Coordinates of C-alpha atoms and ligand atoms in Angstrom, one line a residue:
X1053 CA 99.3 46.0 -58.9
X1054 CA 100.7 49.6 -58.7
X1055 CA 104.0 50.7 -57.3
X1056 CA 103.6 52.1 -54.2
X1057 CA 106.6 55.1 -53.2
X1058 CA 108.0 53.2 -49.6
X1059 CA 108.8 56.6 -48.3
X1060 CA 107.2 58.0 -45.4
X1061 CA 109.6 60.9 -45.2
X1062 CA 110.0 63.6 -47.9
X1063 CA 113.3 63.6 -50.1
X1064 CA 115.6 66.0 -48.9
X1065 CA 115.4 69.3 -51.8
X1066 CA 118.8 69.4 -52.2
X1067 CA 119.0 65.6 -53.4
X1068 CA 116.1 66.0 -56.2
X1069 CA 117.8 69.0 -57.2
X1070 CA 121.4 67.3 -57.8
X1071 CA 122.9 70.5 -58.9
X1072 CA 126.3 71.2 -59.7
X1073 CA 128.2 73.2 -57.7
X1074 CA 132.5 74.3 -58.6
X1075 CA 133.8 75.9 -54.9
X1076 CA 136.9 77.8 -56.1
X1077 CA 139.0 78.9 -52.8
X1078 CA 143.0 78.8 -52.8
X1079 CA 142.6 78.5 -48.7
X1080 CA 142.4 75.3 -47.5
X1081 CA 140.6 75.1 -44.9
X1082 CA 137.4 77.2 -46.3
X1083 CA 137.5 74.8 -49.5
X1084 CA 136.8 71.9 -47.1
X1085 CA 134.3 74.0 -45.4
X1086 CA 133.1 75.0 -48.2
X1087 CA 132.7 71.7 -49.9
X1088 CA 131.8 69.9 -47.0
X1089 CA 128.9 72.0 -46.0
X1090 CA 127.4 72.0 -49.6
X1091 CA 128.0 68.2 -49.6
X1092 CA 125.8 68.0 -46.6
X1093 CA 123.0 69.7 -48.6
X1094 CA 122.9 67.1 -51.4
X1095 CA 124.7 69.1 -54.0
X1096 CA 127.7 67.1 -56.2
X1097 CA 130.3 69.7 -55.6
X1098 CA 133.8 69.8 -57.4
X1099 CA 136.9 71.9 -55.5
X1100 CA 139.6 73.6 -56.9
X1101 CA 142.4 75.8 -55.5
X1102 CA 143.4 78.7 -58.1
X1103 CA 141.5 80.2 -61.3
X1104 CA 142.9 78.6 -64.2
X1105 CA 142.1 74.6 -62.4
X1106 CA 138.9 76.5 -62.1
X1107 CA 138.6 78.2 -65.8
X1108 CA 140.2 74.5 -67.3
X1109 CA 136.8 72.9 -65.8
X1110 CA 134.5 75.4 -66.6
X1111 CA 135.4 75.9 -70.2
X1112 CA 135.7 72.8 -71.3
X1113 CA 134.0 72.6 -74.8
X1114 CA 131.6 69.8 -74.9
X1115 CA 129.8 69.0 -71.5
X1116 CA 129.8 64.9 -71.0
X1117 CA 127.3 62.6 -69.3
X1118 CA 130.0 61.9 -66.5
X1119 CA 130.8 65.9 -66.6
X1120 CA 127.8 67.9 -66.8
X1121 CA 128.0 71.8 -66.8
X1122 CA 128.1 73.6 -63.4
X1123 CA 125.3 75.0 -62.0
X1124 CA 127.1 77.3 -59.6
X1125 CA 130.5 78.8 -59.2
X1126 CA 131.0 79.6 -55.8
X1127 CA 134.0 82.3 -56.4
X1128 CA 136.8 83.3 -54.1
X1129 CA 138.3 86.9 -55.2
X1130 CA 142.1 86.7 -54.0
X1131 CA 143.1 83.1 -56.0
X1132 CA 146.8 82.0 -57.6
X1133 CA 147.3 81.7 -61.2
X1134 CA 144.2 83.9 -62.4
X1135 CA 142.4 86.0 -59.8
X1136 CA 138.1 85.8 -59.0
X1137 CA 137.5 89.1 -61.0
X1138 CA 139.3 87.9 -64.0
X1139 CA 137.6 85.2 -64.3
X1140 CA 134.2 86.2 -64.0
X1141 CA 135.3 89.0 -66.7
X1142 CA 136.6 85.5 -68.8
X1143 CA 134.1 84.0 -68.5
X1144 CA 131.3 86.0 -69.2
X1145 CA 133.2 87.3 -72.2
X1146 CA 133.1 83.6 -73.6
X1147 CA 129.3 83.5 -73.2
X1148 CA 129.6 81.4 -70.2
X1149 CA 126.5 82.7 -67.9
X1150 CA 126.6 79.8 -65.0
X1151 CA 125.6 81.8 -61.7
X1152 CA 128.6 83.1 -59.7
X1153 CA 128.6 83.7 -56.1
X1154 CA 131.8 85.9 -55.3
X1155 CA 133.4 85.6 -51.6
X1156 CA 135.7 87.8 -50.3
X1157 CA 137.5 89.3 -47.3
X1158 CA 136.8 92.7 -49.0
X1159 CA 133.1 94.0 -48.5
X1160 CA 134.1 97.8 -49.7
X1161 CA 130.8 98.9 -51.6
X1162 CA 133.1 99.3 -54.4
X1163 CA 134.5 95.9 -54.5
X1164 CA 130.9 94.2 -54.3
X1165 CA 129.5 96.8 -57.2
X1166 CA 132.5 95.6 -59.5
X1167 CA 132.1 92.3 -58.7
X1168 CA 128.7 92.2 -60.0
X1169 CA 129.7 94.5 -63.0
X1170 CA 132.4 92.1 -64.2
X1171 CA 129.1 89.9 -64.4
X1172 CA 129.0 87.8 -60.7
X1173 CA 125.6 86.9 -59.6
X1174 CA 126.2 88.1 -55.9
X1175 CA 128.6 88.5 -53.3
X1176 CA 129.3 87.6 -49.5
X1177 CA 132.0 88.7 -47.6
X1178 CA 133.9 86.4 -45.4
X1179 CA 133.7 85.4 -42.5
X1180 CA 130.0 84.5 -43.3
X1181 CA 128.2 81.6 -42.1
X1182 CA 127.7 78.5 -44.1
X1183 CA 123.6 79.0 -43.3
X1184 CA 123.7 82.2 -45.2
X1185 CA 126.3 80.8 -47.6
X1186 CA 123.3 77.7 -48.6
X1187 CA 120.5 79.9 -48.8
X1188 CA 122.9 82.3 -51.1
X1189 CA 123.6 79.2 -53.4
X1190 CA 119.6 78.1 -52.9
X1191 CA 118.2 81.7 -54.2
X1192 CA 120.7 81.8 -56.5
X1193 CA 120.4 78.2 -58.5
X1194 CA 116.5 78.8 -58.1
X1195 CA 117.1 81.7 -60.0
X1196 CA 118.7 80.1 -62.4
X1197 CA 115.7 77.3 -63.1
X1198 CA 113.3 80.2 -63.7
X1199 CA 115.2 81.5 -66.2
X1200 CA 114.7 78.5 -68.0
X1201 CA 111.0 78.5 -67.7
X1202 CA 108.9 80.6 -70.6
X1203 CA 109.5 84.7 -70.0
X1204 CA 106.8 86.0 -67.5
X1205 CA 103.6 87.5 -68.3
X1206 CA 104.3 90.3 -66.4
X1207 CA 106.4 92.0 -64.2
X1208 CA 106.0 93.7 -61.7
X1209 CA 107.4 96.6 -59.7
X1210 CA 105.9 99.4 -57.5
X1211 CA 103.3 100.6 -60.0
X1212 CA 105.3 99.5 -62.8
X1213 CA 103.0 96.9 -65.0
X1214 CA 105.2 95.7 -67.9
X1215 CA 104.0 92.8 -70.1
X1216 CA 106.5 91.7 -72.3
X1217 CA 104.2 89.4 -74.7
X1218 CA 102.2 92.6 -75.4
X1219 CA 105.3 95.1 -75.3
X1220 CA 103.1 97.0 -73.6
X1221 CA 103.4 98.8 -70.1
X1222 CA 101.4 100.4 -67.4
X1223 CA 102.8 103.2 -64.7
X1224 CA 100.5 103.9 -61.8
X1225 CA 97.4 102.7 -64.1
X1226 CA 98.1 104.7 -67.1
X1227 CA 99.7 102.7 -70.1
X1228 CA 102.6 104.7 -71.5
X1229 CA 104.1 104.6 -74.9
X1230 CA 107.6 103.5 -74.7
X1231 CA 109.6 103.3 -77.7
X1232 CA 111.3 99.7 -78.6
X1233 CA 114.6 101.1 -77.1
X1234 CA 112.8 101.9 -74.4
X1235 CA 111.1 99.0 -73.7
X1236 CA 113.7 96.8 -74.2
X1237 CA 115.7 98.6 -71.7
X1238 CA 112.8 98.4 -69.2
X1239 CA 111.9 94.9 -69.4
X1240 CA 116.5 94.3 -69.0
X1241 CA 115.7 96.4 -66.0
X1242 CA 112.7 94.9 -64.3
X1243 CA 113.9 90.8 -64.8
X1244 CA 117.4 92.0 -63.2
X1245 CA 116.1 94.5 -60.3
X1246 CA 118.8 96.1 -58.2
X1247 CA 121.3 95.1 -61.0
X1248 CA 123.9 97.5 -61.6
X1249 CA 124.6 97.7 -65.2
X1250 CA 127.4 99.7 -67.0
X1251 CA 126.3 101.8 -69.8
X1252 CA 128.4 99.5 -71.9
X1253 CA 126.7 95.9 -70.4
X1254 CA 122.8 98.5 -71.3
X1255 CA 124.4 98.7 -75.3
X1256 CA 125.6 95.6 -75.5
X1257 CA 122.1 94.1 -74.1
X1258 CA 119.6 96.5 -76.0
X1259 CA 121.8 97.8 -78.8
X1260 CA 123.5 95.0 -79.9
X1261 CA 127.6 94.1 -79.5
X1262 CA 127.4 95.4 -83.4
X1263 CA 126.1 99.0 -82.3
X1264 CA 128.3 101.8 -83.2
X1265 CA 128.1 105.1 -81.1
X1266 CA 129.1 106.1 -78.0
X1267 CA 128.0 105.3 -73.9
X1268 CA 126.1 108.6 -74.0
X1269 CA 123.0 107.2 -76.2
X1270 CA 121.7 105.2 -72.8
X1271 CA 122.2 108.1 -71.2
X1272 CA 119.7 110.2 -73.3
X1273 CA 117.1 106.9 -73.0
X1274 CA 117.6 106.4 -69.6
X1275 CA 116.4 110.2 -69.3
X1276 CA 113.3 109.5 -72.0
X1277 CA 112.1 106.4 -69.9
X1278 CA 112.8 108.6 -66.7
X1279 CA 110.6 111.3 -67.9
X1280 CA 107.9 108.9 -68.9
X1281 CA 107.8 106.7 -65.6
X1282 CA 109.3 108.4 -62.7
X1283 CA 106.9 110.7 -60.5
X1284 CA 109.7 113.2 -60.7
X1285 CA 112.4 112.6 -62.8
X1286 CA 115.2 114.7 -61.2
X1287 CA 114.8 112.3 -57.9
X1288 CA 114.7 108.6 -59.9
X1289 CA 112.9 106.1 -57.6
X1290 CA 113.1 103.3 -59.7
X1291 CA 115.7 104.1 -62.6
X1292 CA 118.8 104.9 -60.5
X1293 CA 122.0 105.8 -61.1
X1294 CA 124.9 104.6 -59.7
X1295 CA 127.5 107.1 -59.5
X1296 CA 131.2 106.4 -61.4
X1297 CA 129.3 102.8 -62.4
X1298 CA 125.9 103.1 -64.6
X1299 CA 122.7 102.2 -63.8
X1300 CA 120.0 100.5 -61.6
X1301 CA 116.4 99.5 -61.0
X1302 CA 114.6 99.7 -57.6
Ligands
LIG2679 CA1 142.2 83.5 -51.7

């Protein structure tokens, strides 16, 4: 006889995901609240109170079965020992791509952009509601899972379609010829809509870290790309300049 699942109620979604979240927050009350609400959602939560302890956990060289890598870091900015921005920067420099959600009392555009600039994936301003926190965590975890799936066959934004496997792009229904660098820039932009990229990080991702040249190269390619994509290159609607930081798509 075949075994039958003896449950009528659907399993809680978070439980089946069994994601591991690292919470880094020095304020006891907030840390406990985070730990409690994320645990209640079914996540496996580890909480630490300073940046150095977090780094120790995140940069352990060989994740073991008992201690698998974290799927998400919820990170306060103002921390003793190593602050949140430095921690972010350090992790990314080490090639650690664990999604990071920054928590901060500071909500200015500059802080937000700076957080994203050093490699955080999202930003939540204190005080925040538990519901919003959980929604953001879910979204980041979902996005991270999608990164492991095969590349999408088509990237789409407004009237731009990019087919990575065919290296083909259409804009308003017309095929557009892009150079390999222009194509890689566009593909990167479309994979991370609304993410702010510095010229340096674009150089790194598209030209490679051993590229010798300056960031003006990026500006030149962005100009060419705009001429090919934008209705009015002097008033771009796709590739936007973020003054003082770089560029973003959409
Ligand atoms: Ca703090």
